[in-house]
Each structure stands twice: as structure tokens, then as C-alpha cells.
Amino acid sequence: MARLLLVEDDKTIGGALARSLTLHGHEVVWSQDGGAAVREGARASFDLVLLDLGLPDLDGIAVCRELRPALPDAVIVMLTARDEEMDVVLGLESGADDYLVKPVRLGELHARVRAHLRRAEAGGHQPPTELGDLVLDVASRRVTVNGGELHLRPREYDLLARLAANPGVAVSRDVLIAEVWDENWFGSTKTLDVHVASIRRQLASAGSVRMPTIVTLRGHGYRLDPPA
């Protein structure tokens, strides 16, 4: 059973989502405005957040920015009726990991929730991966550079781990979307580009010269090159 925070002001939609998620075995806390969601995130832990962007008090993107540092290990999935690409990009850059466009199909919602929770729980007992000064520990889901930790979002970690699993090997966009997000992904692949850009910024800000490089392969995907 996972603990979920549902942030939805529409009582009809929120009630239906809360009931369906509860029937699937999850513990659901339902907040009907942004302020309540921020307070819940500050006082309790959650495995996954379903966050409506169209809230009556605080903008959903502002709520996401508040929740991300309070819930660093939680997966944040935006629920939005807006299909403009810029809204999606802003949401992802504010700390979200994924998004679903309303009206939400329950089958897709549950499949996406299961996929995210499954990946968040994965880890096993693999030894840490070392690429120059960067160390990726699968068991603890920690990424460190010279002992200092990089605070990656869950999907950023999963994406970096997937590329680091085969350094120097090209990985297509389709494979990355299927393995890091979900094989039945219906959203824009812009999600992938935003997450890669964020990882690059954090690697650059670590201040080390012995760092792997994420290389863009136009028309194909990405490759993680070890430091020389």
C-alpha cells in the first residue's frame, strides 16, 4: 500500500479519484486547495502526489515548488486540463515528474501510478556505479559527487541510472520513455528533454571536472559518456 496525496478542488473529480485509488489499495489524503496540500506535505510523508494545476487559491506550479523540497523522494504527477506545451514544461521544471491531461482515464491513471511506485521501490543490492567523481548508489537511490549529494527528483534519478547502466552506449528516446516512465506512455516526449536538461544543470553545478557527460544524439536519443 502506498500513501498518496491527492490535490484536486473539483469535488466530483476528486471524490471519484480518491475512491478509485482507495479501492486499489492506496491510502489517500485529499486536499481541496493548494494551501492545504502544502501543509500536508510539510507534516507527513507521501510516496506519490497527484496535483491539479488549476487550483482556486495557489497556482499548482507554485504548490509543486513548495512540495518538492518538503517531499524530495515523492513522485509528483500533475493533473492538468491545459494542453499547452509551456504549462507542461513549467510544471516539470518546478519539480514534477510526470503529467496527465484531464479528463483522466482511470485505467491510464492506475497504470501510471503503479509504474511510478514500482520504479521508486526498485533498488536491489547492486554495487554503486562510479563514473569519475560521480557515484550512483542504486540501493539507496543516492547520487554523490566527491561525497556531496545531488538532490535529484525521482524520475531524474531513474533517467540518470538508466543511462549510467550502460555508459558510452546510445539509448533511444523510445527506450528511455518506456523504461523510465512507462511503456504505455501517452504524453509528450518533451518530458524527457526537460529532465535531461535538469540533470545536466546539476552535474555542471557540482563543480567537478571528472564528470560524465550526457550527449544528445539528434533523431535518436542520448548517451552518457564517462569522463576521459
JSON list of N, CA and C in Angstrom, two decimals, residues 25-101:
[
{"chain": "A", "resi": 25, "resn": "GLY", "atom": "N", "xyz": [-6.14, -0.07, -3.14]},
{"chain": "A", "resi": 25, "resn": "GLY", "atom": "CA", "xyz": [-5.27, -0.41, -2.02]},
{"chain": "A", "resi": 25, "resn": "GLY", "atom": "C", "xyz": [-4.39, 0.69, -1.49]},
{"chain": "A", "resi": 26, "resn": "HIS", "atom": "N", "xyz": [-4.56, 1.93, -1.99]},
{"chain": "A", "resi": 26, "resn": "HIS", "atom": "CA", "xyz": [-3.71, 3.03, -1.53]},
{"chain": "A", "resi": 26, "resn": "HIS", "atom": "C", "xyz": [-4.37, 3.80, -0.39]},
{"chain": "A", "resi": 27, "resn": "GLU", "atom": "N", "xyz": [-3.55, 4.39, 0.46]},
{"chain": "A", "resi": 27, "resn": "GLU", "atom": "CA", "xyz": [-4.04, 5.32, 1.47]},
{"chain": "A", "resi": 27, "resn": "GLU", "atom": "C", "xyz": [-4.02, 6.71, 0.84]},
{"chain": "A", "resi": 28, "resn": "VAL", "atom": "N", "xyz": [-5.17, 7.37, 0.78]},
{"chain": "A", "resi": 28, "resn": "VAL", "atom": "CA", "xyz": [-5.29, 8.64, 0.06]},
{"chain": "A", "resi": 28, "resn": "VAL", "atom": "C", "xyz": [-5.64, 9.76, 1.03]},
{"chain": "A", "resi": 29, "resn": "VAL", "atom": "N", "xyz": [-4.86, 10.83, 0.99]},
{"chain": "A", "resi": 29, "resn": "VAL", "atom": "CA", "xyz": [-5.18, 12.07, 1.69]},
{"chain": "A", "resi": 29, "resn": "VAL", "atom": "C", "xyz": [-5.57, 13.07, 0.62]},
{"chain": "A", "resi": 30, "resn": "TRP", "atom": "N", "xyz": [-6.79, 13.62, 0.72]},
{"chain": "A", "resi": 30, "resn": "TRP", "atom": "CA", "xyz": [-7.32, 14.51, -0.32]},
{"chain": "A", "resi": 30, "resn": "TRP", "atom": "C", "xyz": [-7.34, 15.94, 0.19]},
{"chain": "A", "resi": 31, "resn": "SER", "atom": "N", "xyz": [-6.58, 16.81, -0.48]},
{"chain": "A", "resi": 31, "resn": "SER", "atom": "CA", "xyz": [-6.58, 18.24, -0.20]},
{"chain": "A", "resi": 31, "resn": "SER", "atom": "C", "xyz": [-7.31, 18.96, -1.33]},
{"chain": "A", "resi": 32, "resn": "GLN", "atom": "N", "xyz": [-8.20, 19.88, -0.98]},
{"chain": "A", "resi": 32, "resn": "GLN", "atom": "CA", "xyz": [-9.02, 20.55, -1.99]},
{"chain": "A", "resi": 32, "resn": "GLN", "atom": "C", "xyz": [-8.52, 21.94, -2.35]},
{"chain": "A", "resi": 33, "resn": "ASP", "atom": "N", "xyz": [-7.37, 22.34, -1.81]},
{"chain": "A", "resi": 33, "resn": "ASP", "atom": "CA", "xyz": [-6.76, 23.60, -2.25]},
{"chain": "A", "resi": 33, "resn": "ASP", "atom": "C", "xyz": [-5.25, 23.51, -2.03]},
{"chain": "A", "resi": 34, "resn": "GLY", "atom": "N", "xyz": [-4.54, 24.45, -2.63]},
{"chain": "A", "resi": 34, "resn": "GLY", "atom": "CA", "xyz": [-3.09, 24.41, -2.58]},
{"chain": "A", "resi": 34, "resn": "GLY", "atom": "C", "xyz": [-2.51, 24.60, -1.20]},
{"chain": "A", "resi": 35, "resn": "GLY", "atom": "N", "xyz": [-3.10, 25.50, -0.42]},
{"chain": "A", "resi": 35, "resn": "GLY", "atom": "CA", "xyz": [-2.59, 25.75, 0.92]},
{"chain": "A", "resi": 35, "resn": "GLY", "atom": "C", "xyz": [-2.66, 24.51, 1.79]},
{"chain": "A", "resi": 36, "resn": "ALA", "atom": "N", "xyz": [-3.77, 23.79, 1.72]},
{"chain": "A", "resi": 36, "resn": "ALA", "atom": "CA", "xyz": [-3.92, 22.55, 2.49]},
{"chain": "A", "resi": 36, "resn": "ALA", "atom": "C", "xyz": [-2.89, 21.51, 2.04]},
{"chain": "A", "resi": 37, "resn": "ALA", "atom": "N", "xyz": [-2.63, 21.46, 0.72]},
{"chain": "A", "resi": 37, "resn": "ALA", "atom": "CA", "xyz": [-1.66, 20.49, 0.21]},
{"chain": "A", "resi": 37, "resn": "ALA", "atom": "C", "xyz": [-0.26, 20.79, 0.73]},
{"chain": "A", "resi": 38, "resn": "VAL", "atom": "N", "xyz": [0.11, 22.06, 0.74]},
{"chain": "A", "resi": 38, "resn": "VAL", "atom": "CA", "xyz": [1.43, 22.45, 1.25]},
{"chain": "A", "resi": 38, "resn": "VAL", "atom": "C", "xyz": [1.56, 22.08, 2.72]},
{"chain": "A", "resi": 39, "resn": "ARG", "atom": "N", "xyz": [0.51, 22.30, 3.50]},
{"chain": "A", "resi": 39, "resn": "ARG", "atom": "CA", "xyz": [0.54, 21.95, 4.92]},
{"chain": "A", "resi": 39, "resn": "ARG", "atom": "C", "xyz": [0.67, 20.43, 5.11]},
{"chain": "A", "resi": 40, "resn": "GLU", "atom": "N", "xyz": [-0.06, 19.66, 4.30]},
{"chain": "A", "resi": 40, "resn": "GLU", "atom": "CA", "xyz": [0.03, 18.20, 4.39]},
{"chain": "A", "resi": 40, "resn": "GLU", "atom": "C", "xyz": [1.43, 17.72, 4.05]},
{"chain": "A", "resi": 41, "resn": "GLY", "atom": "N", "xyz": [2.02, 18.31, 3.01]},
{"chain": "A", "resi": 41, "resn": "GLY", "atom": "CA", "xyz": [3.37, 17.92, 2.60]},
{"chain": "A", "resi": 41, "resn": "GLY", "atom": "C", "xyz": [4.41, 18.24, 3.64]},
{"chain": "A", "resi": 42, "resn": "ALA", "atom": "N", "xyz": [4.16, 19.28, 4.43]},
{"chain": "A", "resi": 42, "resn": "ALA", "atom": "CA", "xyz": [5.13, 19.69, 5.46]},
{"chain": "A", "resi": 42, "resn": "ALA", "atom": "C", "xyz": [5.06, 18.81, 6.69]},
{"chain": "A", "resi": 43, "resn": "ARG", "atom": "N", "xyz": [3.88, 18.20, 6.94]},
{"chain": "A", "resi": 43, "resn": "ARG", "atom": "CA", "xyz": [3.73, 17.47, 8.19]},
{"chain": "A", "resi": 43, "resn": "ARG", "atom": "C", "xyz": [3.75, 15.94, 8.03]},
{"chain": "A", "resi": 44, "resn": "ALA", "atom": "N", "xyz": [3.64, 15.43, 6.82]},
{"chain": "A", "resi": 44, "resn": "ALA", "atom": "CA", "xyz": [3.57, 13.98, 6.62]},
{"chain": "A", "resi": 44, "resn": "ALA", "atom": "C", "xyz": [4.33, 13.58, 5.36]},
{"chain": "A", "resi": 45, "resn": "SER", "atom": "N", "xyz": [4.68, 12.31, 5.28]},
{"chain": "A", "resi": 45, "resn": "SER", "atom": "CA", "xyz": [5.39, 11.81, 4.10]},
{"chain": "A", "resi": 45, "resn": "SER", "atom": "C", "xyz": [4.40, 11.14, 3.15]},
{"chain": "A", "resi": 46, "resn": "PHE", "atom": "N", "xyz": [4.72, 11.20, 1.87]},
{"chain": "A", "resi": 46, "resn": "PHE", "atom": "CA", "xyz": [3.89, 10.60, 0.84]},
{"chain": "A", "resi": 46, "resn": "PHE", "atom": "C", "xyz": [4.79, 9.94, -0.20]},
{"chain": "A", "resi": 47, "resn": "ASP", "atom": "N", "xyz": [4.27, 8.87, -0.80]},
{"chain": "A", "resi": 47, "resn": "ASP", "atom": "CA", "xyz": [5.01, 8.19, -1.86]},
{"chain": "A", "resi": 47, "resn": "ASP", "atom": "C", "xyz": [4.76, 8.84, -3.22]},
{"chain": "A", "resi": 48, "resn": "LEU", "atom": "N", "xyz": [3.56, 9.39, -3.40]},
{"chain": "A", "resi": 48, "resn": "LEU", "atom": "CA", "xyz": [3.20, 9.96, -4.70]},
{"chain": "A", "resi": 48, "resn": "LEU", "atom": "C", "xyz": [2.17, 11.07, -4.49]},
{"chain": "A", "resi": 49, "resn": "VAL", "atom": "N", "xyz": [2.27, 12.13, -5.29]},
{"chain": "A", "resi": 49, "resn": "VAL", "atom": "CA", "xyz": [1.35, 13.26, -5.23]},
{"chain": "A", "resi": 49, "resn": "VAL", "atom": "C", "xyz": [0.67, 13.40, -6.58]},
{"chain": "A", "resi": 50, "resn": "LEU", "atom": "N", "xyz": [-0.65, 13.48, -6.58]},
{"chain": "A", "resi": 50, "resn": "LEU", "atom": "CA", "xyz": [-1.42, 13.82, -7.77]},
{"chain": "A", "resi": 50, "resn": "LEU", "atom": "C", "xyz": [-1.88, 15.25, -7.60]},
{"chain": "A", "resi": 51, "resn": "LEU", "atom": "N", "xyz": [-1.35, 16.15, -8.42]},
{"chain": "A", "resi": 51, "resn": "LEU", "atom": "CA", "xyz": [-1.51, 17.59, -8.20]},
{"chain": "A", "resi": 51, "resn": "LEU", "atom": "C", "xyz": [-2.22, 18.26, -9.37]},
{"chain": "A", "resi": 52, "resn": "ASP", "atom": "N", "xyz": [-3.42, 18.77, -9.12]},
{"chain": "A", "resi": 52, "resn": "ASP", "atom": "CA", "xyz": [-4.13, 19.54, -10.13]},
{"chain": "A", "resi": 52, "resn": "ASP", "atom": "C", "xyz": [-3.48, 20.91, -10.27]},
{"chain": "A", "resi": 53, "resn": "LEU", "atom": "N", "xyz": [-3.24, 21.35, -11.49]},
{"chain": "A", "resi": 53, "resn": "LEU", "atom": "CA", "xyz": [-2.61, 22.66, -11.69]},
{"chain": "A", "resi": 53, "resn": "LEU", "atom": "C", "xyz": [-3.61, 23.81, -11.56]},
{"chain": "A", "resi": 54, "resn": "GLY", "atom": "N", "xyz": [-4.89, 23.54, -11.79]},
{"chain": "A", "resi": 54, "resn": "GLY", "atom": "CA", "xyz": [-5.89, 24.60, -11.75]},
{"chain": "A", "resi": 54, "resn": "GLY", "atom": "C", "xyz": [-6.56, 24.70, -10.39]},
{"chain": "A", "resi": 55, "resn": "LEU", "atom": "N", "xyz": [-5.85, 25.23, -9.39]},
{"chain": "A", "resi": 55, "resn": "LEU", "atom": "CA", "xyz": [-6.38, 25.32, -8.03]},
{"chain": "A", "resi": 55, "resn": "LEU", "atom": "C", "xyz": [-6.92, 26.72, -7.75]},
{"chain": "A", "resi": 56, "resn": "PRO", "atom": "N", "xyz": [-7.87, 26.85, -6.82]},
{"chain": "A", "resi": 56, "resn": "PRO", "atom": "CA", "xyz": [-8.53, 28.15, -6.60]},
{"chain": "A", "resi": 56, "resn": "PRO", "atom": "C", "xyz": [-7.70, 29.16, -5.83]},
{"chain": "A", "resi": 57, "resn": "ASP", "atom": "N", "xyz": [-6.75, 28.70, -5.00]},
{"chain": "A", "resi": 57, "resn": "ASP", "atom": "CA", "xyz": [-6.01, 29.66, -4.18]},
{"chain": "A", "resi": 57, "resn": "ASP", "atom": "C", "xyz": [-4.58, 29.87, -4.67]},
{"chain": "A", "resi": 58, "resn": "LEU", "atom": "N", "xyz": [-3.79, 28.80, -4.68]},
{"chain": "A", "resi": 58, "resn": "LEU", "atom": "CA", "xyz": [-2.42, 28.88, -5.17]},
{"chain": "A", "resi": 58, "resn": "LEU", "atom": "C", "xyz": [-2.32, 28.22, -6.53]},
{"chain": "A", "resi": 59, "resn": "ASP", "atom": "N", "xyz": [-1.49, 28.78, -7.40]},
{"chain": "A", "resi": 59, "resn": "ASP", "atom": "CA", "xyz": [-1.23, 28.14, -8.68]},
{"chain": "A", "resi": 59, "resn": "ASP", "atom": "C", "xyz": [-0.58, 26.79, -8.43]},
{"chain": "A", "resi": 60, "resn": "GLY", "atom": "N", "xyz": [-1.00, 25.78, -9.18]},
{"chain": "A", "resi": 60, "resn": "GLY", "atom": "CA", "xyz": [-0.47, 24.44, -8.98]},
{"chain": "A", "resi": 60, "resn": "GLY", "atom": "C", "xyz": [1.03, 24.36, -9.14]},
{"chain": "A", "resi": 61, "resn": "ILE", "atom": "N", "xyz": [1.60, 25.18, -10.00]},
{"chain": "A", "resi": 61, "resn": "ILE", "atom": "CA", "xyz": [3.05, 25.18, -10.18]},
{"chain": "A", "resi": 61, "resn": "ILE", "atom": "C", "xyz": [3.74, 25.70, -8.93]},
{"chain": "A", "resi": 62, "resn": "ALA", "atom": "N", "xyz": [3.15, 26.73, -8.29]},
{"chain": "A", "resi": 62, "resn": "ALA", "atom": "CA", "xyz": [3.69, 27.23, -7.03]},
{"chain": "A", "resi": 62, "resn": "ALA", "atom": "C", "xyz": [3.60, 26.16, -5.94]},
{"chain": "A", "resi": 63, "resn": "VAL", "atom": "N", "xyz": [2.50, 25.42, -5.92]},
{"chain": "A", "resi": 63, "resn": "VAL", "atom": "CA", "xyz": [2.34, 24.34, -4.94]},
{"chain": "A", "resi": 63, "resn": "VAL", "atom": "C", "xyz": [3.41, 23.28, -5.17]},
{"chain": "A", "resi": 64, "resn": "CYS", "atom": "N", "xyz": [3.67, 22.96, -6.42]},
{"chain": "A", "resi": 64, "resn": "CYS", "atom": "CA", "xyz": [4.69, 21.96, -6.76]},
{"chain": "A", "resi": 64, "resn": "CYS", "atom": "C", "xyz": [6.06, 22.41, -6.25]},
{"chain": "A", "resi": 65, "resn": "ARG", "atom": "N", "xyz": [6.36, 23.69, -6.41]},
{"chain": "A", "resi": 65, "resn": "ARG", "atom": "CA", "xyz": [7.65, 24.21, -5.93]},
{"chain": "A", "resi": 65, "resn": "ARG", "atom": "C", "xyz": [7.76, 24.10, -4.41]},
{"chain": "A", "resi": 66, "resn": "GLU", "atom": "N", "xyz": [6.64, 24.24, -3.72]},
{"chain": "A", "resi": 66, "resn": "GLU", "atom": "CA", "xyz": [6.65, 24.10, -2.26]},
{"chain": "A", "resi": 66, "resn": "GLU", "atom": "C", "xyz": [6.76, 22.64, -1.84]},
{"chain": "A", "resi": 67, "resn": "LEU", "atom": "N", "xyz": [6.10, 21.76, -2.56]},
{"chain": "A", "resi": 67, "resn": "LEU", "atom": "CA", "xyz": [6.07, 20.35, -2.18]},
{"chain": "A", "resi": 67, "resn": "LEU", "atom": "C", "xyz": [7.38, 19.63, -2.47]},
{"chain": "A", "resi": 68, "resn": "ARG", "atom": "N", "xyz": [8.07, 20.05, -3.53]},
{"chain": "A", "resi": 68, "resn": "ARG", "atom": "CA", "xyz": [9.26, 19.30, -3.93]},
{"chain": "A", "resi": 68, "resn": "ARG", "atom": "C", "xyz": [10.32, 19.23, -2.83]},
{"chain": "A", "resi": 69, "resn": "PRO", "atom": "N", "xyz": [10.73, 20.34, -2.20]},
{"chain": "A", "resi": 69, "resn": "PRO", "atom": "CA", "xyz": [11.72, 20.21, -1.13]},
{"chain": "A", "resi": 69, "resn": "PRO", "atom": "C", "xyz": [11.17, 19.53, 0.11]},
{"chain": "A", "resi": 70, "resn": "ALA", "atom": "N", "xyz": [9.86, 19.66, 0.36]},
{"chain": "A", "resi": 70, "resn": "ALA", "atom": "CA", "xyz": [9.25, 19.01, 1.52]},
{"chain": "A", "resi": 70, "resn": "ALA", "atom": "C", "xyz": [9.13, 17.50, 1.33]},
{"chain": "A", "resi": 71, "resn": "LEU", "atom": "N", "xyz": [8.97, 17.07, 0.07]},
{"chain": "A", "resi": 71, "resn": "LEU", "atom": "CA", "xyz": [8.80, 15.65, -0.24]},
{"chain": "A", "resi": 71, "resn": "LEU", "atom": "C", "xyz": [9.82, 15.26, -1.33]},
{"chain": "A", "resi": 72, "resn": "PRO", "atom": "N", "xyz": [11.10, 15.26, -0.99]},
{"chain": "A", "resi": 72, "resn": "PRO", "atom": "CA", "xyz": [12.13, 15.05, -2.02]},
{"chain": "A", "resi": 72, "resn": "PRO", "atom": "C", "xyz": [12.08, 13.70, -2.72]},
{"chain": "A", "resi": 73, "resn": "ASP", "atom": "N", "xyz": [11.55, 12.67, -2.04]},
{"chain": "A", "resi": 73, "resn": "ASP", "atom": "CA", "xyz": [11.53, 11.33, -2.62]},
{"chain": "A", "resi": 73, "resn": "ASP", "atom": "C", "xyz": [10.19, 10.96, -3.23]},
{"chain": "A", "resi": 74, "resn": "ALA", "atom": "N", "xyz": [9.21, 11.83, -3.11]},
{"chain": "A", "resi": 74, "resn": "ALA", "atom": "CA", "xyz": [7.88, 11.53, -3.66]},
{"chain": "A", "resi": 74, "resn": "ALA", "atom": "C", "xyz": [7.84, 11.77, -5.15]},
{"chain": "A", "resi": 75, "resn": "VAL", "atom": "N", "xyz": [7.05, 10.99, -5.85]},
{"chain": "A", "resi": 75, "resn": "VAL", "atom": "CA", "xyz": [6.78, 11.22, -7.27]},
{"chain": "A", "resi": 75, "resn": "VAL", "atom": "C", "xyz": [5.63, 12.22, -7.35]},
{"chain": "A", "resi": 76, "resn": "ILE", "atom": "N", "xyz": [5.79, 13.28, -8.13]},
{"chain": "A", "resi": 76, "resn": "ILE", "atom": "CA", "xyz": [4.73, 14.27, -8.30]},
{"chain": "A", "resi": 76, "resn": "ILE", "atom": "C", "xyz": [4.20, 14.19, -9.72]},
{"chain": "A", "resi": 77, "resn": "VAL", "atom": "N", "xyz": [2.91, 13.89, -9.84]},
{"chain": "A", "resi": 77, "resn": "VAL", "atom": "CA", "xyz": [2.25, 13.79, -11.14]},
{"chain": "A", "resi": 77, "resn": "VAL", "atom": "C", "xyz": [1.22, 14.92, -11.24]},
{"chain": "A", "resi": 78, "resn": "MET", "atom": "N", "xyz": [1.36, 15.76, -12.23]},
{"chain": "A", "resi": 78, "resn": "MET", "atom": "CA", "xyz": [0.44, 16.87, -12.42]},
{"chain": "A", "resi": 78, "resn": "MET", "atom": "C", "xyz": [-0.82, 16.40, -13.15]},
{"chain": "A", "resi": 79, "resn": "LEU", "atom": "N", "xyz": [-1.96, 16.93, -12.74]},
{"chain": "A", "resi": 79, "resn": "LEU", "atom": "CA", "xyz": [-3.22, 16.73, -13.44]},
{"chain": "A", "resi": 79, "resn": "LEU", "atom": "C", "xyz": [-3.61, 18.07, -14.04]},
{"chain": "A", "resi": 80, "resn": "THR", "atom": "N", "xyz": [-3.74, 18.14, -15.34]},
{"chain": "A", "resi": 80, "resn": "THR", "atom": "CA", "xyz": [-3.99, 19.43, -15.97]},
{"chain": "A", "resi": 80, "resn": "THR", "atom": "C", "xyz": [-4.96, 19.32, -17.12]},
{"chain": "A", "resi": 81, "resn": "ALA", "atom": "N", "xyz": [-5.83, 20.32, -17.22]},
{"chain": "A", "resi": 81, "resn": "ALA", "atom": "CA", "xyz": [-6.71, 20.42, -18.37]},
{"chain": "A", "resi": 81, "resn": "ALA", "atom": "C", "xyz": [-6.05, 21.24, -19.46]},
{"chain": "A", "resi": 82, "resn": "ARG", "atom": "N", "xyz": [-4.92, 21.83, -19.16]},
{"chain": "A", "resi": 82, "resn": "ARG", "atom": "CA", "xyz": [-4.20, 22.65, -20.14]},
{"chain": "A", "resi": 82, "resn": "ARG", "atom": "C", "xyz": [-3.30, 21.75, -20.98]},
{"chain": "A", "resi": 83, "resn": "ASP", "atom": "N", "xyz": [-3.42, 21.85, -22.27]},
{"chain": "A", "resi": 83, "resn": "ASP", "atom": "CA", "xyz": [-2.58, 21.01, -23.11]},
{"chain": "A", "resi": 83, "resn": "ASP", "atom": "C", "xyz": [-1.46, 21.79, -23.78]},
{"chain": "A", "resi": 84, "resn": "GLU", "atom": "N", "xyz": [-1.29, 23.09, -23.38]},
{"chain": "A", "resi": 84, "resn": "GLU", "atom": "CA", "xyz": [-0.21, 23.86, -23.95]},
{"chain": "A", "resi": 84, "resn": "GLU", "atom": "C", "xyz": [1.12, 23.33, -23.44]},
{"chain": "A", "resi": 85, "resn": "GLU", "atom": "N", "xyz": [2.07, 23.22, -24.34]},
{"chain": "A", "resi": 85, "resn": "GLU", "atom": "CA", "xyz": [3.37, 22.65, -24.00]},
{"chain": "A", "resi": 85, "resn": "GLU", "atom": "C", "xyz": [4.07, 23.46, -22.91]},
{"chain": "A", "resi": 86, "resn": "MET", "atom": "N", "xyz": [3.91, 24.79, -22.92]},
{"chain": "A", "resi": 86, "resn": "MET", "atom": "CA", "xyz": [4.61, 25.62, -21.95]},
{"chain": "A", "resi": 86, "resn": "MET", "atom": "C", "xyz": [4.16, 25.33, -20.53]},
{"chain": "A", "resi": 87, "resn": "ASP", "atom": "N", "xyz": [2.87, 25.06, -20.32]},
{"chain": "A", "resi": 87, "resn": "ASP", "atom": "CA", "xyz": [2.39, 24.72, -18.99]},
{"chain": "A", "resi": 87, "resn": "ASP", "atom": "C", "xyz": [3.03, 23.43, -18.50]},
{"chain": "A", "resi": 88, "resn": "VAL", "atom": "N", "xyz": [3.14, 22.47, -19.40]},
{"chain": "A", "resi": 88, "resn": "VAL", "atom": "CA", "xyz": [3.76, 21.19, -19.04]},
{"chain": "A", "resi": 88, "resn": "VAL", "atom": "C", "xyz": [5.23, 21.40, -18.68]},
{"chain": "A", "resi": 89, "resn": "VAL", "atom": "N", "xyz": [5.94, 22.16, -19.49]},
{"chain": "A", "resi": 89, "resn": "VAL", "atom": "CA", "xyz": [7.36, 22.40, -19.24]},
{"chain": "A", "resi": 89, "resn": "VAL", "atom": "C", "xyz": [7.57, 23.12, -17.91]},
{"chain": "A", "resi": 90, "resn": "LEU", "atom": "N", "xyz": [6.75, 24.15, -17.63]},
{"chain": "A", "resi": 90, "resn": "LEU", "atom": "CA", "xyz": [6.87, 24.87, -16.37]},
{"chain": "A", "resi": 90, "resn": "LEU", "atom": "C", "xyz": [6.61, 23.95, -15.19]},
{"chain": "A", "resi": 91, "resn": "GLY", "atom": "N", "xyz": [5.62, 23.08, -15.33]},
{"chain": "A", "resi": 91, "resn": "GLY", "atom": "CA", "xyz": [5.33, 22.14, -14.26]},
{"chain": "A", "resi": 91, "resn": "GLY", "atom": "C", "xyz": [6.47, 21.19, -14.00]},
{"chain": "A", "resi": 92, "resn": "LEU", "atom": "N", "xyz": [7.05, 20.65, -15.06]},
{"chain": "A", "resi": 92, "resn": "LEU", "atom": "CA", "xyz": [8.17, 19.73, -14.91]},
{"chain": "A", "resi": 92, "resn": "LEU", "atom": "C", "xyz": [9.39, 20.42, -14.32]},
{"chain": "A", "resi": 93, "resn": "GLU", "atom": "N", "xyz": [9.63, 21.66, -14.75]},
{"chain": "A", "resi": 93, "resn": "GLU", "atom": "CA", "xyz": [10.77, 22.40, -14.23]},
{"chain": "A", "resi": 93, "resn": "GLU", "atom": "C", "xyz": [10.56, 22.82, -12.78]},
{"chain": "A", "resi": 94, "resn": "SER", "atom": "N", "xyz": [9.31, 22.89, -12.33]},
{"chain": "A", "resi": 94, "resn": "SER", "atom": "CA", "xyz": [9.03, 23.27, -10.95]},
{"chain": "A", "resi": 94, "resn": "SER", "atom": "C", "xyz": [9.19, 22.10, -10.00]},
{"chain": "A", "resi": 95, "resn": "GLY", "atom": "N", "xyz": [9.40, 20.90, -10.52]},
{"chain": "A", "resi": 95, "resn": "GLY", "atom": "CA", "xyz": [9.66, 19.76, -9.66]},
{"chain": "A", "resi": 95, "resn": "GLY", "atom": "C", "xyz": [8.81, 18.54, -9.92]},
{"chain": "A", "resi": 96, "resn": "ALA", "atom": "N", "xyz": [7.86, 18.62, -10.86]},
{"chain": "A", "resi": 96, "resn": "ALA", "atom": "CA", "xyz": [7.02, 17.47, -11.15]},
{"chain": "A", "resi": 96, "resn": "ALA", "atom": "C", "xyz": [7.79, 16.43, -11.96]},
{"chain": "A", "resi": 97, "resn": "ASP", "atom": "N", "xyz": [7.31, 15.18, -11.87]},
{"chain": "A", "resi": 97, "resn": "ASP", "atom": "CA", "xyz": [7.96, 14.08, -12.58]},
{"chain": "A", "resi": 97, "resn": "ASP", "atom": "C", "xyz": [7.19, 13.63, -13.81]},
{"chain": "A", "resi": 98, "resn": "ASP", "atom": "N", "xyz": [5.90, 13.93, -13.84]},
{"chain": "A", "resi": 98, "resn": "ASP", "atom": "CA", "xyz": [5.04, 13.38, -14.88]},
{"chain": "A", "resi": 98, "resn": "ASP", "atom": "C", "xyz": [3.77, 14.23, -14.93]},
{"chain": "A", "resi": 99, "resn": "TYR", "atom": "N", "xyz": [2.93, 13.99, -15.93]},
{"chain": "A", "resi": 99, "resn": "TYR", "atom": "CA", "xyz": [1.66, 14.71, -16.00]},
{"chain": "A", "resi": 99, "resn": "TYR", "atom": "C", "xyz": [0.62, 13.86, -16.72]},
{"chain": "A", "resi": 100, "resn": "LEU", "atom": "N", "xyz": [-0.63, 14.13, -16.40]},
{"chain": "A", "resi": 100, "resn": "LEU", "atom": "CA", "xyz": [-1.77, 13.52, -17.08]},
{"chain": "A", "resi": 100, "resn": "LEU", "atom": "C", "xyz": [-2.74, 14.63, -17.45]},
{"chain": "A", "resi": 101, "resn": "VAL", "atom": "N", "xyz": [-3.26, 14.55, -18.66]},
{"chain": "A", "resi": 101, "resn": "VAL", "atom": "CA", "xyz": [-4.19, 15.57, -19.14]},
{"chain": "A", "resi": 101, "resn": "VAL", "atom": "C", "xyz": [-5.62, 15.13, -18.83]}
]
